[in-house]
Amino acid sequence: MYRIVSRRMLTPVICMQEVEAPRLAASAQPGQFLIVRAEEKGERIPLTICDYDRDNGTVTIVTQIVGASSRIIASKMPGDFFMDVVGPLGQPSEFVNVPVGELAGRRYVFIAGGLGTAPVYPQARYLHQAGASVDIILGARNAELVIMEDQMRAVCDNLFICTDDGSKGEKGLVTGILKNLLDLGEHYDQAVAIGPMIMMKFVTLTAREYGLPLFVSLNTLMVDGTGMCGACRVTVGGKTRFACVEGPEFDAYQVDFDEAMRRQTMYKPQEAEADHKCKIGLH
Amino acid sequence: MANKIPRVPVREQDPKVRAHNFSEVCYGYDDAEAALEASRCLNCKNPRCVQGCPVNVKIPAFISHIVSGDIGGAARVISEDSSLPAICGRVCPQETQCEGQCILGVKGEPVAIGKLERYVADWSRKNDVRFSDKAPSNGRKVAVVGSGPSGLACATDLARLGYDVTVFEVLHKAGGVLQYGIPEFRLPKDEVVASEIENVKALGVRIETDVVVGRTVTVDALLGDEKFDAVFIGSGAGLPKFMGIPGENLNGVFSANEFLTRNNLMKAYDSEYDTPIYVGRRVAVVGGGNVAMDAARTALRLGAEVSVVYRRTEKELPARAEEVHHAREEGIEFRMLTNPVEVLSDEKGWVRGLRCIRMELGEPDASGRRKPVPVHGSEFDLEADVVIMSLGTSPNPLIAHTTSGLDVDRHGCIVADESGMTSKPFVYAGGDAVTGAATVILAMGAGRKAAAAIHEKLSDK
């Protein structure tokens, strides 16, 4: 059982919780994720690690309420418990393996979409502390889905915000801002995009025009998250890879996004049935 | 003569009824049936059955206790060699082990050793009989990675010898394949698995769930900062294999691991649980092992019509004879000498069928079995909206990659000798992580051998 230490609604639909998980907090690295099973009869839900506090033995997760399971997770108050929190899972970001001294002076740009902001935070902080230059493009549908603005500002050199409807920051898409920066002659050594699959696909198309090296973090379906089930398989460079153990970050130019998006819809008909009245799909 | 009595049949749920539920197929013997079946044992001086058992349970000895009505005594005899008898009695391939060696089997039917073992173990559970005597604490700590059959067996033996044992399990429930892999209708979870695990805990073994060894903590850290004197790795089989044919990533293609984990560990068959499972109307299961049978019979119970597609003949099916027999009784269709060449897609990227080719048996291959070869031009399409691949697994590289000095072979299996000793001092391994996918009882045997080796090593220290 894992106790919730604090809880804050970042927006009416996005919840941030700090959870006691000492072993996980001690071992988490930027780029990795965890799995929460909130209640005995609940699903195992993969979530990104937004923050970890090694001294206090806590990890921070951010959940957007989109269905039954995320609603249950977000409903847990300080003092309540999750049945299970397991991780860290997946490979750390590539730069974690680079000697810290070599990161100083490198230029990174992060493209975060909606809830994808949460996993960008520990990556940007790590690089910022290592002396790298970090720009962040943060996009969301509307102002209500823009999160962690102040925290992000504190770990980067430049923060650009855009929303689809213009209710916060620039009106437009993250690809537009990225294109502008690159057209203005900004040079980045590495870009990282984390957000909805469709956003990552379009960021990839934009970045390709400029030859910008790009990693994407794939939020595929998973059950165990340890390589055992293969629900997370994605085609990368023509080969089947398991996002949970070989990812979640991959070279964007090798990823078959259309297949990945289709595979994400595997249980959509069942999820649409409000609280899973019938889960045994007969299509 | 005792051996004139025919083998006592075991009562089972009606196939037509059980095809629609997840309750256990086999009811097991009652007292009278067990006593009668036990009376068939010749109590051989040179019991071949004991040699046939990977953990050498003293079979004639426990059976003679049943004959004399001392079921508790029978349970004590079994407990000296097996920590999971209620499980082994249900899932061991007895026909190739103990019962395969039984002298009665030469001319007639062997003693139903598995069913008798199960009877004794179920009696112990119902009567709360537990054997938790152990040596006083010797102050040494051993970490066990994985709470499947090999880990539980290793932990049990070490705890009995006085070790302080902690088992690390990656999933949220202990049991490994007993929990996620083998279905409820073959191995009831709450009644049987949970209770066997309670027996292990009663010896003082701690089980820490939600720990990914290789990520949450490394083997090196267990031996270092966490001050364990030795580590046993029983992390299991790992990543599901796929065929590498076109269409395997279509929506509706699953590994048997995924399908079974959703149903068994996550209890998707129970509408009270949130995890979804997709069954479709017509399921094709590819493979012929126990896991394939489990997946096929699970899909059937969830309402689908099911075919098993296997490239060799019935004779080569690696599954236990009883599972194949049960599957047939329940209405699973077997398509032998058939091999998939492509998963067919509808216009939206979902499975609509499986293109197969007919096979014939050619010359014997390295395994001694005749190698199936495709019959040119014999392709045909099988209608299916779900395909479940049950082709075995390859080792999970996580522990090997994060443990310094631990050798693996070219397949990625951890290299260990007969006693479980690896290339890294104080690190032992056994079960599927060493052998590749095998059986519960072989894994248990490996766990017990490693426990003995760890004891010898640490006693010298």
XYZ file of C-alpha atoms in Angstrom, chain B:
461
model
C -4.387 -58.626 -5.862
C -4.420 -54.921 -5.392
C -3.458 -54.294 -8.977
C -6.655 -55.889 -10.315
C -8.534 -52.769 -9.232
C -8.903 -50.431 -12.204
C -7.632 -46.869 -11.841
C -10.286 -44.882 -9.991
C -11.691 -42.258 -12.328
C -11.752 -38.705 -11.022
C -14.971 -36.755 -11.077
C -15.010 -33.679 -13.310
C -17.391 -30.878 -14.218
C -19.546 -31.717 -17.247
C -17.724 -30.373 -20.334
C -20.857 -28.606 -21.607
C -21.275 -26.780 -18.320
C -17.625 -25.975 -17.626
C -17.175 -24.520 -21.134
C -19.069 -21.521 -19.736
C -17.511 -21.042 -16.313
C -14.124 -20.610 -14.647
C -14.706 -23.045 -11.786
C -12.233 -25.879 -11.428
C -12.642 -28.655 -13.999
C -11.529 -31.511 -11.770
C -13.242 -32.159 -8.426
C -10.529 -34.445 -7.078
C -10.958 -37.662 -5.108
C -13.117 -37.991 -2.017
C -11.895 -40.075 0.945
C -13.231 -43.392 -0.341
C -11.947 -42.868 -3.874
C -8.526 -41.862 -2.616
C -8.327 -44.871 -0.301
C -9.270 -47.207 -3.133
C -6.834 -45.661 -5.597
C -4.070 -45.689 -2.961
C -4.647 -49.403 -2.444
C -3.528 -49.996 -6.040
C 0.048 -48.964 -5.245
C 2.404 -51.977 -5.093
C 4.761 -50.138 -2.738
C 7.705 -51.172 -4.909
C 11.035 -51.786 -3.175
C 12.723 -49.866 -5.931
C 10.176 -47.148 -6.643
C 10.720 -45.866 -10.155
C 8.092 -43.157 -9.608
C 10.371 -41.379 -7.093
C 13.120 -41.214 -9.738
C 10.583 -39.831 -12.201
C 9.736 -36.927 -9.902
C 11.966 -33.873 -10.344
C 11.883 -33.233 -6.565
C 11.844 -36.957 -5.617
C 8.709 -36.953 -3.475
C 8.672 -40.260 -1.509
C 5.588 -41.439 -3.361
C 5.036 -45.007 -2.078
C 5.572 -43.747 1.490
C 2.904 -41.062 1.283
C 0.521 -43.407 -0.509
C 0.880 -46.061 2.184
C -0.135 -43.429 4.768
C -3.315 -42.865 2.742
C -3.948 -46.613 2.752
C -3.707 -46.673 6.541
C -5.992 -43.649 6.805
C -3.261 -41.333 8.141
C -3.665 -38.421 5.734
C -1.721 -36.069 8.014
C 1.187 -38.505 7.869
C 0.956 -38.539 4.083
C 1.050 -34.745 4.090
C 4.169 -34.727 6.274
C 5.976 -37.100 3.907
C 5.143 -34.917 0.892
C 6.142 -31.722 2.721
C 9.680 -33.058 3.138
C 10.228 -32.729 -0.612
C 7.588 -30.419 -2.048
C 6.428 -27.054 -0.822
C 3.571 -26.717 -3.311
C 1.773 -30.105 -3.426
C -1.734 -28.742 -4.074
C -0.288 -27.023 -7.136
C 1.900 -29.891 -8.386
C -0.953 -32.360 -7.972
C -2.876 -30.197 -10.394
C -0.365 -29.022 -12.997
C 2.557 -31.470 -13.181
C 2.843 -33.536 -16.375
C 2.560 -36.768 -14.345
C 2.257 -38.932 -17.450
C 5.881 -38.190 -18.356
C 7.182 -38.120 -14.761
C 6.056 -40.193 -11.773
C 3.103 -41.933 -13.403
C 5.094 -42.493 -16.584
C 7.472 -44.648 -14.510
C 4.798 -46.552 -12.532
C 5.149 -50.294 -12.963
C 1.381 -50.691 -13.170
C 1.496 -48.603 -16.312
C 3.404 -51.272 -18.192
C 0.350 -53.475 -18.655
C -2.452 -51.294 -17.398
C -3.027 -47.886 -15.910
C -0.496 -46.271 -13.553
C -1.476 -45.231 -10.035
C -3.073 -41.758 -10.134
C -0.194 -40.246 -8.160
C -1.026 -36.656 -9.101
C -4.627 -36.995 -7.996
C -3.538 -38.580 -4.709
C -1.010 -35.819 -4.052
C -3.726 -33.278 -4.678
C -6.095 -35.144 -2.354
C -3.564 -35.038 0.490
C -2.731 -31.368 -0.088
C -6.412 -30.369 -0.233
C -7.049 -32.363 2.949
C -4.228 -30.452 4.701
C -5.657 -27.128 3.628
C -9.182 -27.979 4.734
C -7.893 -29.253 8.069
C -5.438 -26.414 8.574
C -2.468 -28.730 8.743
C 0.776 -26.885 8.126
C 4.399 -27.934 8.526
C 6.181 -24.803 9.636
C 8.890 -26.289 11.832
C 12.271 -24.833 11.030
C 15.814 -24.481 12.327
C 16.621 -21.555 14.609
C 17.704 -18.369 12.830
C 21.302 -18.482 11.586
C 21.420 -14.718 11.068
C 22.041 -14.891 7.329
C 19.933 -13.086 4.731
C 19.019 -14.398 1.291
C 17.116 -12.487 -1.401
C 14.938 -14.394 -3.848
C 14.006 -12.683 -7.112
C 10.573 -13.781 -8.290
C 7.784 -15.527 -6.386
C 6.999 -18.202 -8.955
C 7.561 -21.930 -8.424
C 11.384 -21.812 -8.317
C 11.499 -18.806 -5.986
C 8.894 -20.192 -3.594
C 10.617 -23.578 -3.456
C 14.016 -21.987 -2.838
C 12.591 -19.633 -0.193
C 10.829 -22.492 1.605
C 13.937 -24.648 1.906
C 16.133 -21.763 3.025
C 13.597 -20.580 5.598
C 13.427 -24.109 7.022
C 17.219 -24.065 7.334
C 17.019 -20.900 9.426
C 17.706 -18.218 6.819
C 16.068 -14.813 6.816
C 14.472 -14.826 3.347
C 12.952 -11.920 1.396
C 11.245 -12.617 -1.924
C 10.959 -9.732 -4.407
C 8.016 -9.920 -6.823
C 7.491 -7.532 -9.722
C 3.707 -7.980 -9.983
C 1.174 -7.003 -7.342
C 0.439 -10.601 -6.383
C 2.839 -13.363 -5.434
C 2.934 -16.614 -7.402
C 4.430 -15.743 -10.782
C 3.070 -18.035 -13.495
C 0.743 -19.662 -10.941
C -0.950 -16.288 -10.702
C -0.771 -14.719 -14.167
C -0.435 -17.774 -16.394
C -2.359 -20.829 -15.273
C -6.128 -20.207 -15.342
C -8.533 -20.465 -12.438
C -10.288 -23.523 -13.911
C -7.040 -25.471 -13.615
C -5.601 -23.864 -10.517
C -7.965 -21.911 -8.239
C -6.222 -18.733 -7.103
C -7.813 -17.818 -3.775
C -8.357 -21.344 -2.597
C -5.173 -23.095 -3.720
C -2.443 -20.651 -4.783
C -3.019 -18.109 -2.007
C -3.077 -20.852 0.579
C 0.174 -22.444 -0.616
C 1.795 -19.009 -0.500
C 0.482 -18.526 3.048
C 2.270 -21.745 3.965
C 5.526 -20.267 2.669
C 4.923 -17.048 4.614
C 4.177 -19.071 7.742
C 7.851 -20.083 7.661
C 8.765 -16.425 8.124
C 9.458 -15.661 4.449
C 8.750 -12.022 3.584
C 7.317 -11.289 0.133
C 7.791 -7.752 -1.158
C 5.583 -7.112 -4.219
C 5.920 -4.258 -6.748
C 9.725 -4.506 -6.874
C 11.338 -4.653 -10.316
C 14.735 -6.203 -9.704
C 16.992 -4.591 -12.274
C 15.152 -1.271 -11.956
C 13.719 -0.586 -8.488
C 16.769 -2.290 -7.006
C 19.634 -4.191 -8.623
C 21.132 -7.557 -7.703
C 24.403 -5.703 -7.060
C 22.621 -3.423 -4.565
C 20.976 -6.397 -2.830
C 24.434 -7.920 -2.253
C 25.894 -4.499 -1.410
C 23.879 -1.866 0.428
C 21.085 -4.243 1.399
C 23.562 -6.760 2.809
C 22.052 -9.983 1.533
C 24.513 -12.889 1.776
C 23.231 -14.511 -1.411
C 20.673 -13.949 -4.169
C 18.577 -16.537 -6.015
C 17.218 -15.404 -9.387
C 13.994 -17.143 -10.377
C 12.652 -14.387 -12.561
C 10.830 -16.612 -15.040
C 10.509 -16.842 -18.758
C 10.117 -13.287 -19.936
C 9.199 -11.800 -23.286
C 6.591 -13.465 -25.512
C 7.774 -14.607 -28.927
C 5.972 -13.750 -32.128
C 6.309 -15.479 -35.499
C 7.607 -12.553 -37.512
C 4.840 -12.921 -40.123
C 2.966 -9.964 -41.689
C 0.012 -8.608 -39.706
C 1.149 -9.575 -36.206
C 0.678 -6.051 -34.888
C -2.915 -5.773 -36.106
C -5.580 -5.022 -33.514
C -6.773 -8.374 -32.246
C -3.419 -10.179 -32.174
C -2.268 -10.967 -28.636
C 0.455 -12.938 -26.983
C -0.930 -15.760 -24.847
C 0.836 -14.022 -21.949
C -1.206 -10.865 -22.451
C -4.485 -12.701 -22.923
C -3.935 -14.891 -19.864
C -2.569 -12.087 -17.669
C -5.615 -9.956 -18.368
C -7.860 -12.844 -17.491
C -5.992 -14.515 -14.604
C -4.014 -11.848 -12.759
C -6.342 -8.963 -13.610
C -9.515 -11.102 -13.490
C -11.046 -9.613 -16.642
C -13.574 -12.488 -16.752
C -15.163 -11.091 -13.584
C -17.300 -8.033 -14.371
C -16.407 -6.575 -10.953
C -12.837 -5.986 -12.173
C -11.889 -3.057 -14.425
C -9.315 -4.585 -16.794
C -10.768 -5.178 -20.282
C -10.182 -8.208 -22.475
C -11.010 -8.571 -26.160
C -12.239 -11.994 -27.206
C -13.966 -11.617 -30.533
C -16.161 -14.352 -32.002
C -13.651 -16.686 -33.624
C -10.283 -17.143 -31.987
C -7.273 -18.872 -33.509
C -4.631 -19.939 -30.996
C -1.227 -20.630 -32.534
C 0.889 -23.219 -30.684
C 0.496 -26.574 -28.966
C 1.836 -26.230 -25.435
C 0.075 -25.976 -22.086
C -0.069 -22.204 -22.453
C -1.826 -22.569 -25.815
C -4.377 -24.928 -24.245
C -4.926 -22.469 -21.379
C -5.455 -19.563 -23.773
C -7.804 -21.591 -25.989
C -9.934 -22.827 -23.098
C -10.047 -19.332 -21.594
C -11.259 -17.809 -24.874
C -13.887 -20.558 -25.104
C -15.159 -19.757 -21.623
C -15.389 -16.070 -22.562
C -17.774 -17.021 -25.364
C -15.677 -17.517 -28.503
C -15.397 -20.386 -30.969
C -11.805 -21.534 -30.767
C -9.351 -23.361 -33.015
C -5.841 -24.433 -32.063
C -3.433 -24.193 -34.977
C -0.334 -26.389 -34.672
C 2.315 -27.144 -37.260
C 3.034 -30.753 -36.240
C 0.621 -33.605 -35.425
C -1.310 -34.469 -32.310
C 1.448 -36.874 -31.279
C 3.940 -34.016 -30.967
C 1.666 -31.657 -29.001
C 3.831 -30.591 -26.051
C 0.822 -29.954 -23.768
C -0.126 -32.337 -20.949
C -2.356 -35.138 -22.247
C -5.089 -34.195 -19.757
C -5.235 -30.598 -21.036
C -5.583 -31.696 -24.662
C -8.271 -34.183 -23.658
C -10.173 -31.545 -21.673
C -9.875 -29.001 -24.466
C -11.332 -31.462 -26.966
C -14.179 -32.400 -24.625
C -15.039 -28.737 -24.255
C -15.313 -28.241 -28.006
C -11.982 -26.733 -29.054
C -11.180 -27.502 -32.672
C -7.640 -28.729 -33.427
C -6.059 -27.970 -36.776
C -2.913 -30.030 -36.976
C -0.157 -29.758 -39.605
C -1.169 -26.151 -40.144
C 1.096 -23.128 -39.939
C 0.139 -19.431 -40.182
C 1.858 -17.373 -42.854
C -0.003 -14.052 -42.475
C -2.575 -12.388 -40.237
C -5.200 -10.834 -42.495
C -6.478 -7.311 -41.923
C -9.825 -5.654 -42.437
C -9.942 -2.106 -43.785
C -9.466 -0.631 -40.303
C -6.444 -2.640 -39.218
C -8.284 -5.282 -37.202
C -7.838 -9.009 -37.662
C -10.230 -10.658 -40.121
C -8.485 -13.972 -40.617
C -5.389 -16.090 -40.552
C -3.738 -17.282 -43.750
C -2.247 -20.724 -43.170
C -0.306 -23.299 -45.098
C -0.597 -27.070 -44.709
C 2.431 -28.900 -43.419
C 3.727 -32.451 -43.675
C 6.296 -34.201 -41.515
C 9.727 -34.552 -43.064
C 13.053 -35.792 -41.689
C 13.731 -35.730 -37.912
C 15.307 -32.448 -36.748
C 17.767 -31.717 -33.928
C 15.052 -32.361 -31.315
C 14.502 -35.835 -32.774
C 10.988 -34.917 -33.862
C 10.121 -35.032 -37.528
C 10.415 -31.545 -38.924
C 7.240 -30.054 -40.383
C 7.678 -28.733 -43.921
C 5.160 -26.614 -45.868
C 3.136 -28.226 -48.658
C 3.708 -25.983 -51.652
C 0.592 -24.144 -52.842
C -1.630 -25.347 -49.998
C -2.427 -21.941 -48.466
C -5.934 -21.390 -47.162
C -7.679 -18.751 -45.041
C -9.100 -19.378 -41.607
C -11.779 -16.999 -40.403
C -10.770 -15.319 -37.135
C -11.129 -11.940 -35.458
C -8.662 -12.705 -32.684
C -5.302 -14.455 -32.986
C -3.427 -15.539 -29.878
C 0.244 -16.337 -30.327
C 1.492 -18.990 -27.934
C 4.987 -19.696 -29.179
C 7.004 -19.561 -25.992
C 9.101 -16.779 -24.557
C 12.609 -15.414 -24.627
C 14.433 -14.300 -21.470
C 13.865 -10.831 -20.070
C 17.232 -9.069 -20.388
C 16.595 -6.726 -17.456
C 18.467 -8.566 -14.716
C 21.334 -9.733 -16.918
C 21.886 -6.168 -18.163
C 21.959 -4.646 -14.709
C 23.990 -7.257 -12.832
C 27.781 -7.035 -13.131
C 29.544 -10.282 -13.992
C 26.435 -12.382 -14.653
C 26.883 -14.519 -17.775
C 24.048 -15.358 -20.138
C 24.070 -17.759 -23.106
C 23.425 -16.800 -26.716
C 19.670 -17.025 -26.146
C 19.900 -14.663 -23.163
C 19.255 -17.361 -20.536
C 21.253 -17.020 -17.330
C 24.095 -19.550 -17.271
C 23.926 -21.738 -14.163
C 25.268 -25.184 -13.309
C 23.264 -28.130 -11.931
C 23.258 -26.584 -8.456
C 22.115 -23.193 -9.762
C 25.497 -21.508 -9.332
C 26.057 -18.635 -11.808
C 29.220 -16.856 -12.952
C 28.764 -14.303 -10.160
C 29.755 -15.276 -6.603
C 26.812 -15.661 -4.216
C 24.309 -15.389 -7.083
C 22.271 -18.492 -7.991
C 19.551 -18.938 -10.583
C 16.983 -21.498 -11.637
C 13.683 -22.113 -13.367
C 12.689 -20.654 -16.713
C 15.242 -17.812 -16.384
C 17.908 -20.510 -16.856
C 16.201 -23.184 -18.953
C 13.753 -21.165 -21.033
C 10.064 -21.983 -20.694
C 9.571 -25.326 -18.898
C 7.308 -26.673 -16.159
C 6.319 -25.719 -12.631
C 7.895 -28.825 -11.143
C 11.232 -28.465 -12.963
C 11.413 -24.890 -11.717
C 10.661 -26.071 -8.180
C 13.380 -28.695 -8.459
C 15.883 -26.034 -9.569
C 14.862 -23.793 -6.670
C 15.427 -26.603 -4.173
C 18.847 -27.494 -5.602
C 19.886 -23.856 -5.450
C 18.720 -23.626 -1.833
C 20.942 -26.582 -0.961
C 23.886 -25.037 -2.817
C 23.375 -21.655 -1.136
C 23.257 -23.378 2.250
C 26.480 -25.230 1.537
C 28.200 -22.070 0.322
C 27.098 -19.898 3.232
C 27.829 -22.594 5.813
C 31.462 -22.570 4.660
C 31.781 -18.830 4.810
